[in-house]
Short mmCIF file of C-alpha atoms in Angstrom, two decimals:
data_model
loop_
_atom_site.label_atom_id
_atom_site.label_comp_id
_atom_site.label_asym_id
_atom_site.label_seq_id
_atom_site.Cartn_x
_atom_site.Cartn_y
_atom_site.Cartn_z
CA PRO A 1 -48.63 -0.03 78.51
CA TRP A 2 -48.56 -1.75 75.11
CA GLU A 3 -45.20 -0.17 74.22
CA SER A 4 -43.71 -1.19 77.55
CA GLN A 5 -44.64 -4.82 76.88
CA SER A 6 -43.67 -4.90 73.21
CA GLU A 7 -40.61 -7.03 73.90
CA LEU A 8 -42.96 -9.83 74.99
CA PHE A 9 -44.33 -9.96 71.47
CA GLU A 10 -41.10 -9.84 69.47
CA PRO A 11 -41.84 -11.65 66.19
CA ASP A 12 -40.00 -14.73 64.99
CA TRP A 13 -38.30 -13.04 62.03
CA ASP A 14 -36.97 -16.29 60.59
CA ALA A 15 -40.50 -17.65 60.42
CA ILE A 16 -42.19 -14.62 58.88
CA THR A 17 -39.45 -13.30 56.56
CA PRO A 18 -40.38 -15.52 53.56
CA TRP A 19 -43.97 -14.30 53.76
CA LEU A 20 -42.90 -10.67 54.09
CA GLU A 21 -40.70 -11.06 51.00
CA ARG A 22 -43.65 -12.37 49.01
CA ALA A 23 -45.75 -9.45 50.22
CA PHE A 24 -43.03 -7.01 49.13
CA GLU A 25 -42.88 -8.62 45.67
CA ARG A 26 -46.59 -8.19 45.23
CA CYS A 27 -46.70 -4.69 46.72
CA PRO A 28 -43.26 -3.02 46.44
CA THR A 29 -44.43 0.13 48.23
CA LEU A 30 -44.56 -1.89 51.45
CA ALA A 31 -40.82 -2.52 51.23
CA ALA A 32 -40.15 1.15 50.56
CA ARG A 33 -42.08 2.24 53.64
CA GLY A 34 -40.43 -0.29 55.94
CA ILE A 35 -41.80 -2.11 58.97
CA LYS A 36 -42.45 0.17 61.94
CA ARG A 37 -43.96 -2.34 64.31
CA VAL A 38 -45.24 -5.94 64.27
CA VAL A 39 -48.34 -6.69 66.32
CA ASN A 40 -49.48 -10.23 67.08
CA GLY A 41 -53.19 -9.81 67.66
CA ALA A 42 -55.69 -12.26 69.05
CA ILE A 43 -57.88 -14.15 66.55
CA THR A 44 -61.44 -14.91 67.57
CA TYR A 45 -62.87 -18.30 66.73
CA SER A 46 -66.33 -19.83 66.75
CA PRO A 47 -67.05 -23.56 67.03
CA ASP A 48 -67.77 -23.88 63.29
CA GLY A 49 -65.50 -21.13 61.97
CA SER A 50 -68.30 -18.79 60.89
CA MET A 51 -69.11 -15.45 62.53
CA LEU A 52 -71.65 -14.85 65.24
CA LEU A 53 -73.45 -12.07 63.40
CA GLY A 54 -77.04 -11.15 64.12
CA PRO A 55 -79.63 -11.25 66.91
CA ALA A 56 -78.59 -12.59 70.29
CA PRO A 57 -80.72 -15.58 71.38
CA GLY A 58 -83.81 -14.71 73.39
CA LEU A 59 -83.36 -10.94 73.24
CA LYS A 60 -85.04 -8.25 71.19
CA ASN A 61 -82.92 -5.62 69.45
CA TYR A 62 -79.67 -6.94 70.94
CA TRP A 63 -77.04 -7.77 68.35
CA LEU A 64 -73.80 -9.72 68.09
CA ALA A 65 -70.86 -9.15 65.74
CA CYS A 66 -67.99 -11.35 66.88
CA GLY A 67 -66.15 -14.57 66.10
CA ALA A 68 -64.64 -13.16 62.88
CA THR A 69 -61.96 -15.78 62.31
CA VAL A 70 -60.74 -14.07 59.14
CA GLY A 71 -60.72 -10.74 60.96
CA ILE A 72 -60.58 -7.50 58.99
CA ALA A 73 -61.28 -9.26 55.69
CA TRP A 74 -64.85 -9.94 56.82
CA GLY A 75 -65.38 -6.43 58.17
CA PRO A 76 -67.07 -4.64 55.24
CA GLY A 77 -69.47 -7.46 54.44
CA ALA A 78 -70.29 -8.06 58.11
CA GLY A 79 -71.00 -4.37 58.67
CA ARG A 80 -73.23 -4.10 55.62
CA THR A 81 -75.16 -7.27 56.48
CA LEU A 82 -75.70 -6.32 60.11
CA ALA A 83 -76.81 -2.79 59.16
CA GLN A 84 -79.38 -4.14 56.72
CA TRP A 85 -80.59 -6.63 59.32
CA MET A 86 -80.99 -3.94 61.96
CA VAL A 87 -82.72 -1.41 59.73
CA HIS A 88 -84.85 -3.63 57.49
CA GLY A 89 -85.37 -6.73 59.62
CA SER A 90 -83.34 -8.97 57.28
CA ALA A 91 -80.28 -8.79 55.04
CA GLU A 92 -80.05 -9.13 51.28
CA ILE A 93 -77.93 -12.29 51.61
CA SER A 94 -78.73 -15.54 53.39
CA THR A 95 -77.69 -15.29 57.05
CA ARG A 96 -78.34 -18.88 58.15
CA ALA A 97 -74.63 -19.78 58.42
CA ILE A 98 -73.75 -16.77 60.57
CA ASP A 99 -76.87 -16.41 62.72
CA PRO A 100 -75.76 -16.80 66.38
CA ARG A 101 -78.92 -18.78 67.08
CA ARG A 102 -77.64 -21.77 65.08
CA PHE A 103 -76.19 -22.93 68.40
CA GLY A 104 -78.46 -24.11 71.18
CA ALA A 105 -78.05 -24.00 74.93
CA TRP A 106 -75.98 -27.18 74.57
CA ALA A 107 -73.10 -25.07 73.18
CA ASP A 108 -71.64 -24.33 76.62
CA ARG A 109 -68.18 -23.00 77.48
CA ASN A 110 -66.49 -26.39 77.33
CA TYR A 111 -68.10 -27.09 73.95
CA ASN A 112 -66.80 -23.78 72.62
CA VAL A 113 -63.25 -24.28 73.87
CA VAL A 114 -62.93 -27.82 72.52
CA ARG A 115 -64.64 -27.14 69.17
CA CYS A 116 -62.69 -23.92 68.56
CA THR A 117 -59.48 -25.83 69.19
CA GLU A 118 -60.47 -28.47 66.64
CA ASN A 119 -61.52 -25.79 64.18
CA TYR A 120 -58.14 -24.05 64.53
CA ALA A 121 -56.25 -27.30 63.97
CA THR A 122 -58.26 -28.35 60.89
CA ARG A 123 -59.07 -25.00 59.29
CA LEU A 124 -56.71 -25.48 56.35
CA ASN A 125 -57.76 -29.08 55.67
CA LEU A 126 -59.40 -29.84 52.35
CA PRO A 127 -63.13 -29.46 53.18
CA TYR A 128 -64.61 -32.68 51.86
CA PRO A 129 -68.43 -32.63 51.71
CA GLN A 130 -68.60 -35.64 54.05
CA ASP A 131 -66.45 -33.99 56.72
CA GLN A 132 -67.77 -33.80 60.24
CA MET A 133 -66.44 -32.20 63.41
CA TRP A 134 -65.39 -35.04 65.69
CA THR A 135 -65.03 -33.43 69.11
CA LYS A 136 -67.97 -32.80 71.46
CA ARG A 137 -70.25 -35.30 69.77
CA ASP A 138 -73.16 -37.28 71.23
CA ILE A 139 -74.58 -34.17 72.86
CA LYS A 140 -78.18 -34.97 71.91
CA ARG A 141 -79.09 -38.59 71.28
CA SER A 142 -82.47 -39.96 70.43
CA GLY A 143 -83.93 -42.78 72.46
CA ALA A 144 -83.30 -45.10 69.50
CA HIS A 145 -79.59 -44.28 69.26
CA ALA A 146 -78.47 -47.66 70.62
CA ARG A 147 -80.56 -49.43 67.96
CA THR A 148 -79.25 -47.39 65.04
CA SER A 149 -75.68 -47.68 66.32
CA ALA A 150 -75.97 -51.47 66.50
CA LEU A 151 -77.04 -51.48 62.85
CA GLY A 152 -73.94 -49.56 61.76
CA ALA A 153 -75.24 -46.02 61.51
CA ILE A 154 -72.88 -43.27 60.42
CA TYR A 155 -74.05 -40.09 62.08
CA GLU A 156 -74.13 -36.44 61.13
CA GLU A 157 -74.83 -33.47 63.38
CA ALA A 158 -78.14 -31.66 63.06
CA GLY A 159 -78.93 -29.02 65.64
CA GLY A 160 -76.84 -30.83 68.23
CA TRP A 161 -78.54 -34.17 67.50
CA GLU A 162 -76.82 -37.29 66.22
CA ARG A 163 -78.78 -38.16 63.06
CA PRO A 164 -78.12 -41.37 61.07
CA ARG A 165 -76.89 -40.44 57.60
CA LEU A 166 -76.49 -43.98 56.27
CA TYR A 167 -75.76 -47.51 57.45
CA ALA A 168 -72.38 -49.07 56.71
CA PRO A 169 -70.19 -52.08 57.53
CA LYS A 170 -68.08 -52.12 60.67
CA GLU A 171 -64.83 -51.67 58.76
CA TRP A 172 -65.86 -48.09 57.94
CA GLN A 173 -65.49 -47.40 61.69
CA GLY A 174 -68.38 -44.97 61.77
CA ARG A 175 -66.98 -42.61 59.10
CA GLU A 176 -68.15 -42.05 55.56
CA PRO A 177 -65.40 -42.22 52.90
CA ASN A 178 -64.20 -38.81 51.73
CA GLY A 179 -64.48 -37.84 48.10
CA TRP A 180 -65.83 -35.20 45.73
CA ARG A 181 -67.19 -37.79 43.33
CA ARG A 182 -69.40 -40.75 44.14
CA THR A 183 -67.86 -42.94 46.84
CA ALA A 184 -68.78 -46.33 48.26
CA ALA A 185 -71.43 -44.54 50.33
CA PHE A 186 -73.29 -43.68 47.12
CA GLU A 187 -74.53 -47.22 46.56
CA ARG A 188 -75.18 -47.83 50.27
CA ALA A 189 -77.58 -44.88 50.45
CA ASN A 190 -79.25 -45.78 47.15
CA ALA A 191 -79.80 -49.34 48.33
CA GLU A 192 -81.56 -48.03 51.44
CA ALA A 193 -83.77 -45.80 49.29
CA ARG A 194 -84.69 -48.61 46.91
CA ALA A 195 -85.59 -50.85 49.85
CA VAL A 196 -87.95 -48.16 51.16
CA HIS A 197 -89.51 -47.86 47.71
CA ALA A 198 -89.98 -51.62 47.38
CA GLY A 199 -91.10 -52.46 50.89
CA VAL A 200 -90.66 -50.59 54.14
CA GLY A 201 -87.94 -48.68 55.96
CA ILE A 202 -87.57 -47.14 59.38
CA GLY A 203 -85.52 -44.02 60.07
CA ASP A 204 -84.61 -42.06 63.17
CA PHE A 205 -85.36 -38.42 62.34
CA SER A 206 -85.55 -37.05 65.85
CA ALA A 207 -83.47 -34.02 64.82
CA PHE A 208 -86.49 -31.76 64.51
CA ALA A 209 -87.60 -28.93 66.76
CA LYS A 210 -91.07 -29.61 68.17
CA PHE A 211 -93.23 -26.97 69.82
CA GLU A 212 -96.71 -27.19 71.32
CA ILE A 213 -98.81 -24.05 70.97
CA ALA A 214 -102.07 -24.06 72.89
CA GLY A 215 -104.74 -21.70 74.18
CA PRO A 216 -107.90 -19.89 73.06
CA GLU A 217 -105.95 -17.63 70.70
CA ALA A 218 -103.45 -20.17 69.38
CA GLU A 219 -105.06 -20.30 65.94
CA ARG A 220 -105.17 -16.51 65.64
CA PHE A 221 -101.53 -16.24 66.70
CA LEU A 222 -100.34 -18.85 64.22
CA ASN A 223 -102.33 -17.33 61.38
CA ARG A 224 -100.63 -14.01 62.11
CA VAL A 225 -97.05 -15.28 62.19
CA CYS A 226 -97.40 -17.97 59.50
CA ALA A 227 -98.00 -17.35 55.79
CA ASN A 228 -100.35 -20.31 55.29
CA ARG A 229 -103.75 -20.68 56.92
CA MET A 230 -103.85 -23.01 59.89
CA PRO A 231 -105.87 -26.23 59.54
CA ARG A 232 -109.43 -25.62 60.70
CA LYS A 233 -110.33 -29.23 61.44
CA ILE A 234 -108.85 -31.36 64.21
CA GLY A 235 -106.44 -33.78 62.55
CA GLY A 236 -105.54 -31.39 59.75
CA THR A 237 -102.00 -30.35 58.85
CA CYS A 238 -100.39 -27.63 56.76
CA LEU A 239 -96.96 -26.76 55.47
CA THR A 240 -96.13 -23.11 56.01
CA THR A 241 -93.37 -20.53 55.96
CA LEU A 242 -92.71 -17.78 58.47
CA LEU A 243 -91.90 -14.53 56.68
CA ASN A 244 -90.36 -11.24 57.78
CA GLU A 245 -91.50 -7.76 56.83
CA ARG A 246 -89.42 -7.94 53.64
CA GLY A 247 -91.30 -11.06 52.61
CA THR A 248 -88.32 -13.42 52.84
CA ILE A 249 -88.22 -16.70 54.71
CA GLU A 250 -87.41 -16.80 58.43
CA GLY A 251 -88.41 -20.44 58.80
CA GLU A 252 -90.64 -23.23 57.57
CA ALA A 253 -92.78 -25.66 59.52
CA VAL A 254 -95.39 -28.37 59.50
CA VAL A 255 -98.30 -27.51 61.77
CA ALA A 256 -100.88 -30.07 62.92
CA ARG A 257 -104.11 -29.29 64.74
CA LEU A 258 -104.45 -31.82 67.54
CA ALA A 259 -107.42 -30.25 69.34
CA ALA A 260 -109.62 -27.19 69.16
CA GLU A 261 -107.02 -25.11 70.98
CA ARG A 262 -103.82 -27.13 70.57
CA PHE A 263 -101.30 -27.25 67.71
CA TRP A 264 -98.12 -29.24 67.08
CA PHE A 265 -95.43 -27.18 65.34
CA VAL A 266 -92.42 -28.96 63.75
CA THR A 267 -89.38 -27.30 62.16
CA GLY A 268 -85.75 -28.21 61.44
CA GLY A 269 -83.50 -29.06 64.36
CA ALA A 270 -80.91 -26.48 63.36
CA SER A 271 -83.67 -23.84 63.35
CA GLU A 272 -84.87 -24.53 66.90
CA ARG A 273 -83.55 -21.46 68.69
CA ARG A 274 -84.09 -19.08 65.76
CA VAL A 275 -87.72 -20.11 65.14
CA TRP A 276 -88.44 -20.26 68.87
CA ASP A 277 -87.25 -16.65 69.09
CA TRP A 278 -89.41 -15.67 66.14
CA LEU A 279 -92.52 -17.12 67.78
CA THR A 280 -91.93 -15.88 71.31
CA LEU A 281 -90.73 -12.39 70.35
CA HIS A 282 -93.79 -11.89 68.13
CA GLN A 283 -96.27 -13.01 70.75
CA ARG A 284 -98.41 -10.12 71.88
CA GLY A 285 -98.81 -9.82 75.61
CA ALA A 286 -102.58 -9.97 75.42
CA GLU A 287 -102.70 -13.20 73.42
CA ASN A 288 -103.95 -16.06 75.53
CA ILE A 289 -101.58 -18.81 74.43
CA VAL A 290 -98.94 -21.06 75.94
CA LEU A 291 -95.83 -22.02 73.99
CA ALA A 292 -93.93 -25.11 75.11
CA ASN A 293 -90.67 -26.40 73.65
CA LYS A 294 -90.95 -30.21 73.46
CA THR A 295 -87.83 -30.75 71.33
CA ASP A 296 -85.60 -32.68 73.71
CA ASP A 297 -88.44 -34.71 75.19
CA THR A 298 -89.74 -35.95 71.83
CA GLY A 299 -88.14 -38.30 69.33
CA VAL A 300 -89.31 -39.03 65.79
CA LEU A 301 -89.32 -42.31 63.88
CA THR A 302 -90.33 -42.35 60.22
CA LEU A 303 -91.94 -45.50 58.83
CA ALA A 304 -92.02 -45.33 55.04
CA GLY A 305 -92.77 -47.53 52.05
CA PRO A 306 -95.74 -49.37 50.51
CA LYS A 307 -95.76 -51.85 53.41
CA ALA A 308 -95.61 -49.16 56.12
CA ARG A 309 -99.32 -49.39 56.90
CA ALA A 310 -99.13 -53.16 57.41
CA VAL A 311 -96.21 -52.80 59.81
CA LEU A 312 -97.85 -50.03 61.81
CA ALA A 313 -101.19 -51.89 61.91
CA ALA A 314 -99.47 -54.79 63.64
CA CYS A 315 -98.54 -52.45 66.50
CA THR A 316 -101.77 -50.46 67.01
CA LYS A 317 -105.51 -50.90 67.13
CA ALA A 318 -106.04 -47.45 65.60
CA ASP A 319 -107.91 -47.30 62.28
CA LEU A 320 -105.23 -46.60 59.65
CA SER A 321 -107.52 -46.67 56.63
CA ASN A 322 -107.49 -43.73 54.24
CA ALA A 323 -111.00 -42.83 55.35
CA ALA A 324 -109.97 -42.59 59.02
CA PHE A 325 -106.35 -41.50 58.66
CA GLY A 326 -105.65 -40.14 55.21
CA TRP A 327 -102.70 -38.43 53.60
CA ARG A 328 -101.66 -35.13 55.26
CA LYS A 329 -103.60 -35.95 58.43
CA ALA A 330 -102.54 -36.15 62.07
CA ALA A 331 -103.77 -38.28 64.95
CA GLU A 332 -102.88 -39.06 68.54
CA ILE A 333 -102.77 -42.84 68.74
CA PRO A 334 -101.12 -45.53 70.86
CA VAL A 335 -98.47 -47.65 69.12
CA ALA A 336 -97.06 -50.63 71.02
CA GLY A 337 -98.73 -49.14 74.11
CA ILE A 338 -96.89 -45.83 73.66
CA PRO A 339 -99.06 -42.71 73.25
CA LEU A 340 -97.74 -40.60 70.38
CA ILE A 341 -98.55 -38.09 67.67
CA ALA A 342 -98.68 -39.66 64.21
CA LEU A 343 -98.43 -37.49 61.10
CA ARG A 344 -99.21 -39.07 57.77
CA LEU A 345 -96.68 -37.01 55.86
CA SER A 346 -93.88 -38.05 53.58
CA PHE A 347 -90.57 -36.58 52.46
CA THR A 348 -89.74 -39.88 50.72
CA GLY A 349 -92.57 -39.88 48.18
CA GLU A 350 -93.92 -43.13 49.66
CA LEU A 351 -96.74 -43.97 52.04
CA ALA A 352 -95.25 -42.83 55.34
CA TYR A 353 -95.94 -42.07 58.98
CA GLU A 354 -93.97 -39.73 61.22
CA LEU A 355 -94.28 -41.00 64.77
CA HIS A 356 -93.55 -38.34 67.42
CA ALA A 357 -93.14 -40.20 70.69
CA PRO A 358 -91.60 -39.64 74.13
CA ASN A 359 -87.85 -39.80 73.56
CA ALA A 360 -87.42 -41.94 76.65
CA ARG A 361 -89.54 -44.66 74.97
CA LEU A 362 -88.26 -44.30 71.40
CA GLY A 363 -86.06 -47.40 71.64
CA GLU A 364 -89.08 -49.40 72.79
CA LEU A 365 -91.07 -48.08 69.81
CA TRP A 366 -88.24 -48.94 67.39
CA ASP A 367 -88.11 -52.52 68.73
CA ALA A 368 -91.85 -53.03 68.25
CA LEU A 369 -91.83 -51.70 64.70
CA TRP A 370 -88.70 -53.65 63.82
CA ARG A 371 -90.24 -56.92 65.04
CA ALA A 372 -93.43 -56.25 63.10
CA GLY A 373 -91.45 -55.31 60.02
CA ARG A 374 -89.29 -58.43 59.80
CA ALA A 375 -91.97 -60.27 57.85
CA HIS A 376 -91.93 -57.41 55.32
CA GLY A 377 -88.14 -57.11 54.97
CA ILE A 378 -87.84 -53.88 56.94
CA VAL A 379 -84.57 -51.90 56.58
CA ALA A 380 -83.07 -48.93 58.39
CA PHE A 381 -82.48 -45.82 56.27
CA GLY A 382 -80.82 -42.48 56.87
CA SER A 383 -80.83 -38.90 55.68
CA ALA A 384 -78.73 -39.60 52.56
CA ALA A 385 -81.40 -41.95 51.21
CA MET A 386 -84.08 -39.45 52.19
CA ASN A 387 -82.28 -36.69 50.28
CA GLY A 388 -82.23 -38.69 47.06
CA LEU A 389 -85.90 -39.58 47.40
CA ARG A 390 -86.98 -36.00 48.09
CA MET A 391 -85.11 -34.78 45.00
CA GLU A 392 -87.11 -37.17 42.82
CA LYS A 393 -90.30 -35.68 44.25
CA SER A 394 -89.06 -32.10 43.68
CA TYR A 395 -89.35 -31.28 47.38
CA HIS A 396 -87.48 -28.15 48.38
CA GLY A 397 -85.11 -28.43 51.35
CA GLY A 398 -83.56 -25.91 53.68
CA GLN A 399 -81.01 -24.85 51.07
CA GLU A 400 -83.85 -23.59 48.85
CA LEU A 401 -85.70 -21.88 51.69
CA SER A 402 -82.97 -19.48 52.79
CA SER A 403 -83.44 -16.11 54.46
CA ASP A 404 -82.74 -14.18 51.24
CA ALA A 405 -85.50 -16.03 49.32
CA SER A 406 -89.18 -15.14 49.18
CA PRO A 407 -91.92 -17.72 48.50
CA ILE A 408 -91.89 -16.37 44.93
CA HIS A 409 -88.15 -17.02 44.60
CA ALA A 410 -88.62 -20.52 46.01
CA ASP A 411 -91.75 -21.26 43.94
CA ILE A 412 -93.80 -22.21 47.01
CA MET A 413 -96.64 -19.71 46.77
CA ARG A 414 -99.01 -22.68 47.15
CA PHE A 415 -98.04 -22.57 50.85
CA VAL A 416 -98.95 -18.88 51.18
CA ASN A 417 -102.55 -17.76 51.78
CA LEU A 418 -102.93 -14.14 50.73
CA GLY A 419 -106.57 -14.16 51.85
CA LYS A 420 -105.55 -13.42 55.45
CA GLU A 421 -103.27 -10.99 57.26
CA PHE A 422 -99.82 -12.23 58.26
CA ILE A 423 -96.34 -10.85 58.80
CA GLY A 424 -94.79 -10.14 55.40
CA ARG A 425 -98.04 -10.16 53.39
CA ALA A 426 -97.62 -6.62 52.04
CA ALA A 427 -94.07 -7.40 50.93
CA VAL A 428 -95.16 -10.58 49.13
CA LEU A 429 -97.87 -8.65 47.27
CA SER A 430 -95.30 -6.04 46.27
CA ARG A 431 -92.88 -8.73 45.10
CA GLN A 432 -95.63 -10.29 42.99
CA ARG A 433 -96.15 -6.96 41.23
CA THR A 434 -92.46 -6.28 40.58
CA GLY A 435 -91.27 -9.85 40.07
CA GLU A 436 -88.09 -11.44 41.40
CA SER A 437 -84.63 -11.45 39.86
CA SER A 438 -84.33 -15.23 40.21
CA ILE A 439 -86.49 -18.30 40.74
CA VAL A 440 -85.76 -21.89 41.67
CA ALA A 441 -85.55 -24.33 38.77
CA TYR A 442 -85.60 -28.14 38.89
CA LEU A 443 -82.82 -29.65 36.78
CA GLU A 444 -81.82 -33.02 35.37
CA ILE A 445 -78.06 -33.15 34.74
CA ASP A 446 -76.05 -35.41 32.45
CA ALA A 447 -73.60 -36.44 35.18
CA THR A 448 -71.89 -39.81 35.36
CA ASP A 449 -69.70 -40.10 38.45
CA GLN A 450 -70.59 -37.03 40.51
CA ASP A 451 -73.67 -35.09 41.57
CA CYS A 452 -74.25 -31.50 42.56
CA LEU A 453 -73.36 -30.58 46.13
CA GLY A 454 -74.56 -26.96 46.06
CA GLY A 455 -72.92 -23.78 44.83
CA GLU A 456 -72.12 -24.98 41.30
CA ALA A 457 -72.47 -22.41 38.50
CA VAL A 458 -75.40 -22.74 36.09
CA LEU A 459 -74.60 -21.62 32.55
CA ALA A 460 -76.51 -20.57 29.44
CA ASP A 461 -74.40 -20.27 26.31
CA GLY A 462 -71.30 -20.21 28.49
CA ARG A 463 -72.58 -17.33 30.60
CA LYS A 464 -73.40 -17.74 34.31
CA ILE A 465 -77.10 -17.23 34.96
CA GLY A 466 -77.48 -18.84 38.39
CA SER A 467 -76.16 -21.36 40.90
CA VAL A 468 -77.18 -24.69 42.36
CA SER A 469 -78.72 -24.72 45.84
CA SER A 470 -78.79 -28.51 46.37
CA GLY A 471 -78.59 -31.74 44.43
CA ALA A 472 -78.56 -35.53 44.64
CA PHE A 473 -78.87 -38.71 42.61
CA GLY A 474 -82.40 -40.07 42.22
CA PRO A 475 -82.17 -43.70 43.41
CA ILE A 476 -85.43 -44.85 41.78
CA THR A 477 -85.19 -43.05 38.44
CA GLY A 478 -81.41 -43.08 38.07
CA LYS A 479 -81.29 -39.35 37.29
CA SER A 480 -78.85 -36.78 38.65
CA LEU A 481 -81.03 -33.94 39.92
CA ALA A 482 -80.57 -30.46 41.33
CA PHE A 483 -82.34 -27.29 42.35
CA ALA A 484 -80.83 -24.03 41.15
CA TYR A 485 -81.70 -20.36 41.43
CA VAL A 486 -81.64 -18.88 37.94
CA LYS A 487 -82.97 -15.83 36.13
CA PRO A 488 -86.73 -16.35 35.54
CA GLU A 489 -86.45 -16.58 31.75
CA PHE A 490 -84.21 -19.64 32.15
CA ALA A 491 -86.58 -21.50 34.52
CA VAL A 492 -89.03 -22.46 31.76
CA PRO A 493 -89.44 -26.28 31.51
CA GLY A 494 -87.46 -27.69 28.62
CA THR A 495 -84.79 -24.97 28.71
CA LYS A 496 -81.33 -26.38 28.01
CA LEU A 497 -78.61 -25.21 30.39
CA GLY A 498 -75.21 -26.28 31.62
CA VAL A 499 -73.87 -26.97 35.12
CA LEU A 500 -70.19 -26.67 35.90
CA LEU A 501 -68.98 -29.80 37.70
CA PHE A 502 -65.25 -30.04 38.48
CA GLY A 503 -64.39 -27.68 35.67
CA LYS A 504 -66.49 -29.52 33.09
CA GLU A 505 -69.77 -28.19 31.75
CA CYS A 506 -72.44 -30.90 31.97
CA ALA A 507 -75.65 -30.58 29.96
CA ALA A 508 -78.79 -29.90 32.02
CA ARG A 509 -82.50 -29.51 31.32
CA VAL A 510 -85.19 -27.69 33.26
CA LEU A 511 -87.94 -30.08 34.35
CA GLY A 512 -91.59 -29.24 34.69
CA GLY A 513 -92.37 -31.41 37.70
CA PRO A 514 -91.35 -34.43 39.78
CA VAL A 515 -89.55 -37.17 37.89
CA HIS A 516 -91.19 -39.78 40.11
CA ASP A 517 -94.90 -40.30 40.83
CA PRO A 518 -96.05 -36.74 39.98
CA GLY A 519 -99.63 -37.60 40.94
CA ASN A 520 -98.63 -38.61 44.50
CA LEU A 521 -100.40 -41.93 44.10
CA ARG A 522 -97.85 -43.79 46.21
CA MET A 523 -98.24 -41.39 49.15
CA LYS A 524 -102.05 -41.47 48.96
CA ALA A 525 -101.82 -45.28 48.95
CA ALA A 526 -105.43 -46.41 48.72
CA PRO A 527 -107.15 -48.06 50.41
#
């Protein structure tokens, strides 16, 4: 049947001849053999251009290997990665970008058709770091979206959500300027961060996945699937990883104990479907627990800065003193008449409250906090400002906690409790005995007009010894900072290294701890 229809697929020889001639020049044996047949084959596309390689959402031991835009060129690596994943439970490389579960249920047929069309049309564009896909946006909006939009928010996608990245003048028309070096957005984001540091800021960070896990055996279940021990007291919180049998990171989360048999589990928005699968597929049938996905119904506002307590106190009768509601604690309180879950946690390095409230009332909550904050010079801030602030506190982000990294790689063993049984414990113990081939290092870089974006080579005496995972400018300290995975002998504080930025080697030094407030005094914020 194919041969009988071959005339339908007759190639445009004028169009392809120049490319064939170049191929013959590079590989003369092709010209000698001649062209027997030209086949125009279909190319599969995914909405973001990366493969769908790995577990199918919601199913156990059902695998996908499709969407290979580059086709045969990806075949060997895809086959190796999928085989390792099937046999060992994880692959030796990070699979976050290809995991099919990076898309939620919101990625329906129409989304796929429209996004794949955009991806096809823009695939050869220069991939600026600020670039966003512009079709099929506004799929998941927080209840405060109208407020942030009115203030000039420029949004980025995060797990289907529209998340404010920074706030800009109207003439930017909702788009951040493109550039590999520092652009006009650089100072906008730094100004937001400095305002948070000096007073108080409010940010819409609804792009988290939020699960409620309840029941008589909820604590036992979470202790089994999480590497850290669950908080034993009501109102306690913990930061934890979820590990696989190879001891590498499947996910990370903040867990708060709201009642004797009820926990609030928060992870990244882009991880929602993958972490939900990890929890539900590891639930034993006999465990008496109920898992509920509260992601779409719950929005999150972050109130941060030294004046955050004063602003929040104007909107609630709850006791916000350190004695009643201290750092790393959780409480269910009413704010502006809205019942919500408040977590006293901070990714900014400042006194901060994460307010998890019904998404339908998030705009109402924003208005109340904004009114109360006017007397304190409240500002809106986005994820770009947050990124700079977290770098100054040496907080690891998702780029450092990839699926090919163990807690030893990522230097987060403080969030692993080896005194209990959990998935991956034996592998972590084994890795401790043998050591890892690389470890994350915290770097200060002598950069002037650009900062690390991730992927830059790290050098020692001109030889590559690692690569950057993430970086940003520190808005309070004025330092260009980065995290990089390097060979362990080069992660010693004080070690002098180099980082390759735009073809130029910039001097770098390994730091021994946060460059800003290493004692966490600003977050503890007495009284």
